[in-house]
Coordinates of C-alpha atoms in Angstrom, one line a residue:
M1 CA 0.0 0.1 0.0
K2 CA 1.5 3.2 -1.0
E3 CA -1.2 5.7 0.3
P4 CA -0.9 6.4 4.0
I5 CA -4.5 7.3 4.3
L6 CA -5.6 3.9 2.7
K7 CA -3.2 2.1 5.1
I8 CA -4.5 3.9 8.2
T9 CA -8.1 3.2 7.0
Y10 CA -7.4 -0.6 6.5
G11 CA -5.6 -0.6 9.8
G12 CA -8.6 0.8 11.6
I13 CA -10.9 -1.8 9.9
L14 CA -8.7 -4.7 10.7
S15 CA -8.3 -3.5 14.2
A16 CA -12.2 -3.6 14.4
V17 CA -12.0 -7.1 13.0
V18 CA -9.5 -8.2 15.7
L19 CA -11.8 -6.6 18.4
L20 CA -14.8 -8.4 17.1
A21 CA -13.1 -11.8 16.7
T22 CA -11.6 -11.5 20.3
Y23 CA -14.9 -10.2 21.9
A24 CA -17.8 -11.3 20.0
I25 CA -17.4 -15.0 20.3
T26 CA -15.9 -15.7 23.8
V27 CA -15.9 -18.5 26.3
P28 CA -14.8 -17.4 29.8
I29 CA -12.0 -19.1 31.4
P30 CA -13.2 -20.4 34.9
N31 CA -11.3 -18.8 37.9
S32 CA -9.7 -16.2 35.7
M33 CA -10.4 -12.9 34.0
G34 CA -9.3 -14.5 30.7
Y35 CA -11.4 -16.0 27.8
F36 CA -11.1 -18.3 24.7
N37 CA -11.8 -16.4 21.7
L38 CA -10.9 -16.3 17.8
G39 CA -8.6 -13.3 17.9
D40 CA -5.2 -15.0 17.6
G41 CA -6.3 -16.7 14.4
V42 CA -7.6 -13.5 12.9
I43 CA -4.3 -11.8 13.9
F44 CA -2.4 -14.4 11.8
G45 CA -4.9 -13.6 9.0
I46 CA -4.4 -10.0 8.9
S47 CA -0.8 -10.5 9.2
A48 CA -0.8 -12.1 5.8
I49 CA -2.7 -9.1 4.5
I50 CA -1.2 -6.1 6.0
G51 CA 2.2 -7.2 7.0
P52 CA 4.2 -5.8 10.0
F53 CA 1.6 -3.1 10.4
S54 CA -0.7 -5.9 11.8
G55 CA 1.2 -5.6 15.0
L56 CA -0.5 -2.2 15.6
C57 CA -3.8 -3.7 14.5
A58 CA -3.6 -6.5 16.8
A59 CA -2.5 -4.5 19.8
L60 CA -5.4 -2.1 19.4
G61 CA -8.0 -4.6 18.6
S62 CA -7.1 -6.9 21.5
A63 CA -6.6 -4.1 24.0
L64 CA -10.1 -2.9 23.2
A65 CA -11.5 -6.3 23.6
D66 CA -9.9 -6.4 27.1
L67 CA -11.6 -3.0 27.8
A68 CA -14.8 -4.2 26.6
Y69 CA -14.6 -7.5 28.5
Q70 CA -13.9 -5.4 31.7
A71 CA -10.5 -6.6 32.2
P72 CA -8.6 -3.3 31.8
I73 CA -5.7 -4.5 33.9
Y74 CA -4.6 -6.6 30.9
I75 CA -4.4 -3.7 28.4
P76 CA -0.8 -2.9 28.6
G77 CA 0.4 -6.5 28.7
T78 CA -2.0 -7.3 25.8
M79 CA -0.9 -4.5 23.7
I80 CA 2.7 -5.7 23.9
I81 CA 2.0 -9.2 23.6
K82 CA -0.6 -9.3 20.8
G83 CA 1.2 -6.4 19.0
G84 CA 4.5 -8.5 19.0
M85 CA 2.6 -11.5 17.7
G86 CA 1.2 -9.5 14.9
L87 CA 4.5 -7.9 14.0
L88 CA 6.3 -11.1 13.9
A89 CA 3.9 -13.0 11.9
G90 CA 3.2 -9.9 9.6
T91 CA 7.0 -9.5 9.1
V92 CA 7.7 -13.1 8.2
L93 CA 4.6 -13.6 6.1
T94 CA 5.5 -10.6 4.2
R95 CA 9.0 -11.4 3.7
M96 CA 8.2 -15.1 2.8
P97 CA 5.1 -15.0 0.8
E98 CA 5.5 -18.6 -0.4
L99 CA 6.0 -19.9 3.0
R100 CA 4.6 -23.5 3.1
W101 CA 1.8 -24.3 5.7
Y102 CA 4.1 -26.4 7.9
W103 CA 6.4 -23.5 8.3
Q104 CA 3.5 -21.2 8.9
A105 CA 2.4 -23.6 11.7
V106 CA 6.0 -23.2 13.2
L107 CA 5.7 -19.5 13.1
F108 CA 2.4 -19.6 14.6
V109 CA 3.6 -21.8 17.4
I110 CA 6.5 -19.4 18.0
C111 CA 3.9 -16.5 18.2
E112 CA 1.7 -18.4 20.6
L113 CA 4.7 -19.3 22.9
I114 CA 5.4 -15.7 22.9
M115 CA 1.8 -15.2 23.9
V116 CA 1.7 -17.9 26.8
G117 CA 5.1 -16.7 27.9
G118 CA 4.2 -13.0 27.8
Y119 CA 0.9 -13.5 29.7
F120 CA 2.7 -15.8 32.3
L121 CA 5.3 -13.1 33.0
Y122 CA 2.5 -10.4 33.0
E123 CA 0.3 -12.2 35.4
L124 CA 3.4 -13.1 37.6
L125 CA 4.1 -9.4 37.9
I126 CA 0.5 -8.3 38.5
F127 CA -1.1 -11.4 40.4
G128 CA 1.7 -13.5 41.7
H129 CA 3.0 -17.0 40.7
G130 CA 0.0 -19.2 41.7
Y131 CA -2.4 -17.3 39.5
A132 CA 0.2 -17.1 36.6
I133 CA 0.9 -20.8 36.7
G134 CA -2.9 -21.5 36.8
T135 CA -3.5 -19.8 33.5
V136 CA -0.6 -21.4 31.5
T137 CA -2.8 -24.5 30.4
T138 CA -5.7 -22.3 29.3
N139 CA -3.4 -20.0 27.3
L140 CA -1.9 -23.1 25.6
L141 CA -5.2 -24.2 24.6
Q142 CA -6.2 -20.7 23.3
G143 CA -2.8 -20.8 21.4
A144 CA -3.6 -24.1 19.8
A145 CA -7.0 -22.9 18.6
G146 CA -5.2 -19.8 17.2
I147 CA -2.8 -21.9 15.3
V148 CA -5.5 -24.1 13.8
L149 CA -7.7 -21.1 12.8
G150 CA -4.7 -19.2 11.5
L151 CA -3.7 -22.0 9.2
A152 CA -7.2 -22.1 7.8
I153 CA -7.4 -18.3 7.4
V154 CA -4.1 -17.3 6.0
P155 CA -4.6 -18.8 2.4
L156 CA -7.9 -16.9 2.3
A157 CA -6.3 -13.8 3.6
R158 CA -3.7 -14.0 0.9
R159 CA -6.4 -14.1 -1.7
V160 CA -7.9 -11.0 -0.2
K161 CA -4.5 -9.3 -0.3
N162 CA -4.1 -10.2 -4.0
V163 CA -7.6 -8.9 -4.9
L164 CA -7.1 -5.6 -2.9
H165 CA -3.6 -5.1 -4.2
F166 CA -1.9 -4.6 -0.9

């Protein structure tokens, strides 16, 4: 995308898509303020469309979902963690457009391990070790769902990218 206004517009739209995917279809995680959602898979999809700029879209959309879900304490951590996931995925998928699905899976696993580790460290800092350890399993399950959804969405996202001439 050569025009900054167009990039900002698409960025806003894709941030809203992340917000909706993260907030609209959720399953609360018992004994925590977290929830299962489709956001990670959508972050991987928009990474294939808009590249490294998806880090900003992921950070904003996911942080707004935390605000909407009444978990504002997570906003700073979420912005860094999800933004980092989007930045990494967007950078790799842009620089390696012919990346095969199994290497995409490896990339998404790395991104999700960043998510699990990032939330563990954030929750350790905010809530203590008992709480942080207790959320690792559910974050791993959330990550697994994000990987599967991402692998399904990325081929479709690449078609969208080609049609819209990003």
